[in-house]
CSV table of C-alpha atoms and ligand atoms in Angstrom, one decimal:
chain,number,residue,atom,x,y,z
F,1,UNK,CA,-5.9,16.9,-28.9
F,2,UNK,CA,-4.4,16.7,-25.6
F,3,UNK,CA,-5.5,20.0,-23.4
F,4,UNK,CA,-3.0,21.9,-22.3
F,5,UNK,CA,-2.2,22.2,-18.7
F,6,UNK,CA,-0.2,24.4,-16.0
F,7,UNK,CA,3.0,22.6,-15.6
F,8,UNK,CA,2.7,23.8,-11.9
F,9,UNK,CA,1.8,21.2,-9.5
F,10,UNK,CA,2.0,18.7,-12.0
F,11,UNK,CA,2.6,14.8,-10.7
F,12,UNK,CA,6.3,13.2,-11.4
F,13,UNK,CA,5.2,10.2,-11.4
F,14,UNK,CA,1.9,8.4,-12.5
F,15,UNK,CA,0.6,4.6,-11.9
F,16,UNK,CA,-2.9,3.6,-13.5
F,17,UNK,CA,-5.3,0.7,-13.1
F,18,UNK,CA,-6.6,0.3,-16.6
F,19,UNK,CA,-9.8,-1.6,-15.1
F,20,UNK,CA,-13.1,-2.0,-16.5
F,21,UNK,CA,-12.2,-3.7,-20.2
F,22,UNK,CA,-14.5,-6.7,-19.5
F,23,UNK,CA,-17.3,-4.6,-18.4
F,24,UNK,CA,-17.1,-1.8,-21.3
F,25,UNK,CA,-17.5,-5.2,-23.8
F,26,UNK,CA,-20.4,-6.4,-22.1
F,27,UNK,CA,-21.9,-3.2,-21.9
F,28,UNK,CA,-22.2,-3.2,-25.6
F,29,UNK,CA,-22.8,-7.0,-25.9
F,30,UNK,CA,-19.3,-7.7,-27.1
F,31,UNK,CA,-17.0,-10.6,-26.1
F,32,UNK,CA,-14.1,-9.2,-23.4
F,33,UNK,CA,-11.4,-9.4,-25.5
F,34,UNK,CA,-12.8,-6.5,-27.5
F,35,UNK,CA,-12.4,-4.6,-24.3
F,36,UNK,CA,-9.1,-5.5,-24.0
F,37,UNK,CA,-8.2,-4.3,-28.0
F,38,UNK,CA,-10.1,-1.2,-27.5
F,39,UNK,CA,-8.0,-0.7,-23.8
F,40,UNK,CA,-4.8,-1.1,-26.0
F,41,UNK,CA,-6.0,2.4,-27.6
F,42,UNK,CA,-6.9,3.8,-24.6
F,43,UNK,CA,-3.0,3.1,-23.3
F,44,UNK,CA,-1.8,4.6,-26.1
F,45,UNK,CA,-4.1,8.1,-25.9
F,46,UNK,CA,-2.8,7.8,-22.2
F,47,UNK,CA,1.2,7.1,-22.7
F,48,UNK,CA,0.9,10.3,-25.5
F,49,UNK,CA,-1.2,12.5,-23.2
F,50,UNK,CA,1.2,12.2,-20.4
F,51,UNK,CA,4.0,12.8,-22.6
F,52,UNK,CA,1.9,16.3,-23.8
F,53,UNK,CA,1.3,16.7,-20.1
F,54,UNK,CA,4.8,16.4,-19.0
F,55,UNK,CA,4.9,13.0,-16.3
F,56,UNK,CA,8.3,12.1,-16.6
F,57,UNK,CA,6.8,8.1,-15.6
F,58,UNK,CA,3.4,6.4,-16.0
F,59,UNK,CA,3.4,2.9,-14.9
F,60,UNK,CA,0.2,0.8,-16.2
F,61,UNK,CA,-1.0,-2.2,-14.7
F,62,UNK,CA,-1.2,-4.9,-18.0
F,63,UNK,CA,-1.0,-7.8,-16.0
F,64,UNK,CA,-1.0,-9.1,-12.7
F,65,UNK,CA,0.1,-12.3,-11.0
F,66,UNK,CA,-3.3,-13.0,-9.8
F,67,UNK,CA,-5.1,-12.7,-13.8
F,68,UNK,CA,-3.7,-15.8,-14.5
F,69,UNK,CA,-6.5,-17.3,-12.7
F,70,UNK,CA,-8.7,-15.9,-15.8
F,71,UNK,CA,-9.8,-18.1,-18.5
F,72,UNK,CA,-7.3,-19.8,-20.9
F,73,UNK,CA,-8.7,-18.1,-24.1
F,74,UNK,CA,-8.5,-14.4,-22.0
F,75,UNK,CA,-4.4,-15.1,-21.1
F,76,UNK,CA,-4.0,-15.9,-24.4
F,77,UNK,CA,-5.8,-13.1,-25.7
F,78,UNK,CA,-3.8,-10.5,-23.0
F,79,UNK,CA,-0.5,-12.2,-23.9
F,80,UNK,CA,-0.9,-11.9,-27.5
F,81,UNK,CA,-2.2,-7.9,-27.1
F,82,UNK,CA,0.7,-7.6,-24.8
F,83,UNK,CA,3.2,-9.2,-27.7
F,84,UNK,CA,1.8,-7.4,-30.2
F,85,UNK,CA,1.9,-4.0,-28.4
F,86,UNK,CA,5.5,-4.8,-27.9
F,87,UNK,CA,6.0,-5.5,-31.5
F,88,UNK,CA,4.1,-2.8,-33.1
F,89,UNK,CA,4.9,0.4,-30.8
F,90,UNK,CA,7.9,0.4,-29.1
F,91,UNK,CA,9.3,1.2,-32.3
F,92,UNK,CA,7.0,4.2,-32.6
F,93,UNK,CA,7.3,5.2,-29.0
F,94,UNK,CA,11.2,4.8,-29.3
F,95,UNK,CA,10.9,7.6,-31.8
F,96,UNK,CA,8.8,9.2,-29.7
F,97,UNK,CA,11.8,9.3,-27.0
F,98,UNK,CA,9.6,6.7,-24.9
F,99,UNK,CA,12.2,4.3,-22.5
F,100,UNK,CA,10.2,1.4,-21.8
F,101,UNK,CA,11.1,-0.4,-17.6
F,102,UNK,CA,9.2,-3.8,-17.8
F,103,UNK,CA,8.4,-5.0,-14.2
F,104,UNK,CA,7.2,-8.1,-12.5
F,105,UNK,CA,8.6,-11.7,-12.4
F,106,UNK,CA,10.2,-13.1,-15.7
F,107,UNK,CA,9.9,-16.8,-13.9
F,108,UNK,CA,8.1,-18.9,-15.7
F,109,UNK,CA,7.6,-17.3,-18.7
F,110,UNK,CA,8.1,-18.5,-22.1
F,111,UNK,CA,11.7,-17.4,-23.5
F,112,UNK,CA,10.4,-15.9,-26.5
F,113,UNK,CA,8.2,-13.3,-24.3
F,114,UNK,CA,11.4,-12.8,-22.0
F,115,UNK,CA,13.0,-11.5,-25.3
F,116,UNK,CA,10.4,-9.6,-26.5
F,117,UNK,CA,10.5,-7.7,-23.5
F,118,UNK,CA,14.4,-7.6,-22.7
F,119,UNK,CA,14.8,-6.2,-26.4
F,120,UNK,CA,11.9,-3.0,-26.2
F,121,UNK,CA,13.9,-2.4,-22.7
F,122,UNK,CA,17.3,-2.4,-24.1
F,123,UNK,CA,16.2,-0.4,-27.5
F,124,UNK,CA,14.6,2.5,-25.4
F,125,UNK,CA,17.4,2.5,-22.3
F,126,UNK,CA,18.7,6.0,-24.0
F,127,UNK,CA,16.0,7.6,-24.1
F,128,UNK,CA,14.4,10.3,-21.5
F,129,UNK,CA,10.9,11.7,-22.6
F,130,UNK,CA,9.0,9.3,-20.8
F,131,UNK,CA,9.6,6.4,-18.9
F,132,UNK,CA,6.7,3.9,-19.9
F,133,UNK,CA,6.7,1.5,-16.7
F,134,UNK,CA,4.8,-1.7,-17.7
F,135,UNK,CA,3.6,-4.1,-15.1
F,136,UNK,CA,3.4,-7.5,-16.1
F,137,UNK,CA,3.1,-10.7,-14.0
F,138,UNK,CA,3.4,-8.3,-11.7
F,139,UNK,CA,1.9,-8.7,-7.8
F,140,UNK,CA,3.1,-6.3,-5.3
F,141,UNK,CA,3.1,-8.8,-2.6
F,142,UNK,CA,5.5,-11.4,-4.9
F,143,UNK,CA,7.7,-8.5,-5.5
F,144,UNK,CA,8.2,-7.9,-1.5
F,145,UNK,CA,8.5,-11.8,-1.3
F,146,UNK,CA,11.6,-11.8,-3.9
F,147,UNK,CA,13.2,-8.4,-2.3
F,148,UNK,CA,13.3,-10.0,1.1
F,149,UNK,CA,14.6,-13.3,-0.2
F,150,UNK,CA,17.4,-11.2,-2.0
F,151,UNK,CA,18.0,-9.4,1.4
F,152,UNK,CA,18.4,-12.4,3.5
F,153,UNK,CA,20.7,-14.2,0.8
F,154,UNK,CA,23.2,-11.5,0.8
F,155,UNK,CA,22.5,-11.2,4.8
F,156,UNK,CA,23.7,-15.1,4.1
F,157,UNK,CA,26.8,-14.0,2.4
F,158,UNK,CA,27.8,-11.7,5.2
F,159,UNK,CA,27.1,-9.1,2.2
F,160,UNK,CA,24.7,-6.8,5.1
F,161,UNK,CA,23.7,-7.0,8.5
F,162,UNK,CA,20.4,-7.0,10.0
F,163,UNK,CA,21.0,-3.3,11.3
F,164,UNK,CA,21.4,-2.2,8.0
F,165,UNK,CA,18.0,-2.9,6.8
F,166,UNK,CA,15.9,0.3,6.0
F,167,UNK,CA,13.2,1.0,3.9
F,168,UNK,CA,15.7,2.8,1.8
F,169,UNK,CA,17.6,-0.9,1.1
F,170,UNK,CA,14.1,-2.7,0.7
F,171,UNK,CA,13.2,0.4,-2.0
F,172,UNK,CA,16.7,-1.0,-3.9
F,173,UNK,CA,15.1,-4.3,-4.4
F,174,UNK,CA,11.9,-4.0,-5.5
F,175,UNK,CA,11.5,-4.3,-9.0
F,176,UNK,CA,10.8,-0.6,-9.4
F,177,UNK,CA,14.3,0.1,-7.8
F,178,UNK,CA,15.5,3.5,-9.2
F,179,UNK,CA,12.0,4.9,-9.7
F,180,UNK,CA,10.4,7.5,-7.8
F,181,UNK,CA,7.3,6.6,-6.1
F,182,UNK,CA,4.1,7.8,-7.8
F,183,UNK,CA,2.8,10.9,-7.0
F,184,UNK,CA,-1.0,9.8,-8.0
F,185,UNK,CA,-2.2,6.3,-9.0
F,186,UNK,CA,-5.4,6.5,-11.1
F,187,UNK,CA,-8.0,3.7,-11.3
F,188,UNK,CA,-10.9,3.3,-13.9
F,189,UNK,CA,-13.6,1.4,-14.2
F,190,UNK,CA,-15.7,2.6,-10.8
F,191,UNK,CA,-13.8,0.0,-8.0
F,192,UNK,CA,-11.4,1.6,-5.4
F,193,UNK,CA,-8.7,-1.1,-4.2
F,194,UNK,CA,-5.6,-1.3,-5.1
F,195,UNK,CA,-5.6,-5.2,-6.2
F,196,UNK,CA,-1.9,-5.9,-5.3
F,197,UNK,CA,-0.3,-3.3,-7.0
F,198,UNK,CA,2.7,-0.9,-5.9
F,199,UNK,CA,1.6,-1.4,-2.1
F,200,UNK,CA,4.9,-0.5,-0.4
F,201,UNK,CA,5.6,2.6,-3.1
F,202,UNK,CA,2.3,4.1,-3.0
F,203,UNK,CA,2.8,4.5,1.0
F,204,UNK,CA,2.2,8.5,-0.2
F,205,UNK,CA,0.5,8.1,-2.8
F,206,UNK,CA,-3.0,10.4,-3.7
F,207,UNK,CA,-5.4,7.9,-5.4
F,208,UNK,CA,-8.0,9.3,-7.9
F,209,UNK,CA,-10.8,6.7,-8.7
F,210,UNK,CA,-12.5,7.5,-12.0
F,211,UNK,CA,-15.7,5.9,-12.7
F,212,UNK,CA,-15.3,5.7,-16.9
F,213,UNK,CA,-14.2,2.4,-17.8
F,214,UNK,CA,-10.8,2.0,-19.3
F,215,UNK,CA,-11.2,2.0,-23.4
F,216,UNK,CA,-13.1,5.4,-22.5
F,217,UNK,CA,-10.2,6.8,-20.9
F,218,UNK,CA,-9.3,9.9,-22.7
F,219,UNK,CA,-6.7,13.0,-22.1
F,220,UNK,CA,-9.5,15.1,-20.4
F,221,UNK,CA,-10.7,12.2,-18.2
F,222,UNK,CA,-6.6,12.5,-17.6
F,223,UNK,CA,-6.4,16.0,-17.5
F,224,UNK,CA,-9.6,16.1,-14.7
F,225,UNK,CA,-7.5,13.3,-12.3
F,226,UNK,CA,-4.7,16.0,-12.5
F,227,UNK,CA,-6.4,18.3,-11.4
F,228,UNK,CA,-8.3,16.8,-8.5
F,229,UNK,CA,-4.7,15.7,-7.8
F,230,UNK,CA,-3.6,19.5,-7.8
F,231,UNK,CA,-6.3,20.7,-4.6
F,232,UNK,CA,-4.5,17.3,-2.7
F,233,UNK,CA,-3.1,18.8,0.6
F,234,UNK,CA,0.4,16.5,0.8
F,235,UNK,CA,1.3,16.3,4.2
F,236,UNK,CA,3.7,13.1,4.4
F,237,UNK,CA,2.5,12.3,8.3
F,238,UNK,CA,3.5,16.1,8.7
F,239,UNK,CA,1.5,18.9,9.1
F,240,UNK,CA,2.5,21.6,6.6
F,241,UNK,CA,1.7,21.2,2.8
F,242,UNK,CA,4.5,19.8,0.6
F,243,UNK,CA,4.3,19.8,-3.6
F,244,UNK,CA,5.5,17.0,-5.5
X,301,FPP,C1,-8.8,-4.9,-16.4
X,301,FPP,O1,-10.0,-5.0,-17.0
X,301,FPP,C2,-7.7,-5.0,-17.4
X,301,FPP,C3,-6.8,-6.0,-17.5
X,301,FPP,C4,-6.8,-7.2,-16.7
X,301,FPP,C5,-5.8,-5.9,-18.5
X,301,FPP,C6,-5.3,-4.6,-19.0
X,301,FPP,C7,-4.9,-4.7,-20.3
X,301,FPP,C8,-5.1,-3.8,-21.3
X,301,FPP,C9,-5.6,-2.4,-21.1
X,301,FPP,C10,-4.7,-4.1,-22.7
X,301,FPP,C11,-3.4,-4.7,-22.9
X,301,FPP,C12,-2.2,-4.0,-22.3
X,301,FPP,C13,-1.0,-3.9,-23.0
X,301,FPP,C14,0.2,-3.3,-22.3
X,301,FPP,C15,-0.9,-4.3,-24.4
X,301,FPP,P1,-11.0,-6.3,-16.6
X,301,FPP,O2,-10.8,-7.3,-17.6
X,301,FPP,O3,-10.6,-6.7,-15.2
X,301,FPP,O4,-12.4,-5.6,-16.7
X,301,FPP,P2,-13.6,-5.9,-15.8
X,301,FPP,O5,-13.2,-5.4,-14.4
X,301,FPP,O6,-14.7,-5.0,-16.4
X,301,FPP,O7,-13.9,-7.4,-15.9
């Protein structure tokens, strides 16, 4: 059972870095890809505990642009959880009032994925109980690359003007355009970086490094990162205390 929490203080938004999948299976002498099935449980106590807890968005980190250096077999293995998870739960988490954002680059991959993940998107656009935000082939620093080469072609087309660049415009073309930035970003597994993930949105960001690894991940491990989250002093640069 999720525990129940003060509403007060509680983060709008929420990123995690599901880490540690690998080492959890060789822990218990088990290949990796049984730490990746046993993580696909772990994300789905965490996308119903934050819907208990009341985080309007949770973005997980499924795949970056960098873990296709892994291992052919391990892609595979991550692309086929990731397809399945598509197939088998967005139909459960649509009932659940789940609307499902997918971001990262679509370039490059197969048209049959592309689908997959343009229909969960455009079945769950209604909804408004939680807003699952799923990086995939995502890299923070590609994501810049592609918003500034979208800036300068419309700066091209005599579209803007140099002056007119802000972060506010550079925000509105990111792939997370439209989303609040997170509140707290979360990291299991025992490593604190951020590994190329949300780097110009978590500018403000309070990170909480847990040192369980991902398939462990439960609602109290969640609940305990709120609350560390809850004595954070936000300041902003300023000097006076601000709440989410
Ligand atoms: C990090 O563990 C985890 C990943 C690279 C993938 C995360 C994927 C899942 C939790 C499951 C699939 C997700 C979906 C949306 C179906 P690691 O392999 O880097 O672990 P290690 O640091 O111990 O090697």
């Amino acid at each position: 059972m999720t525990p129940s929490l003060s509403r007060e203080r509680c983060p709008r938004h929420v990123a995690i870095i599901m880490d540690g999948n690998g080492r959890w299976a060789s822990l218990r002498g088990l290949p990796r890809s049984a730490g990746h099935k046993a993580g696909v449980d772990a994300l789905r106590r965490a996308v119903k505990a934050a819907a208990d807890f009341g985080i309007e968005f949770l973005t997980i980190y499924s795949f970056s642009s960098e873990n296709w250096s892994r291992p052919e077999a391990e892609i595979s293995f991550l692309l086929d959880l990731l397809r399945r998870f598509v197939r088998q739960d967005v139909a459960e988490l649509h009932g659940a009032g789940v609307k499902i954002r997918i971001i990262g680059s679509r370039e490059n991959l197969e048209p049959a994925m592309i689908a997959l993940l343009d229909d969960a998107e455009r079945l769950t656009r209604e909804n408004s109980k939680l807003n699952l935000v799923v990086a995939f082939n995502y890299g923070s620093r590609q994501e810049i690359s592609r918003a500034v080469s979208a800036i300068v072609a419309k700066a091209q087309a005599g579209e803007i003007s140099a002056g007119e660049i802000s972060p506010d415009l550079i925000s509105q073309h990111l792939d997370t355009a439209g989303l609040p930035d997170p509140d707290l970003l979360i990291r299991t597994g025992a490593e604190q970086r951020i590994s190329n993930f949300l780097l110009w949105q978590s500018a403000y960001t309070e990170f909480v490094f847990v040192k369980e690894f991902w398939p462990d991940f439960t609602a109290e491990i969640f609940a305990r990162a709120l609350e560390e989250y809850r004595q954070r002093d936000r300041r902003f640069g300023g000097i006076e205390a601000q709440t989410a």
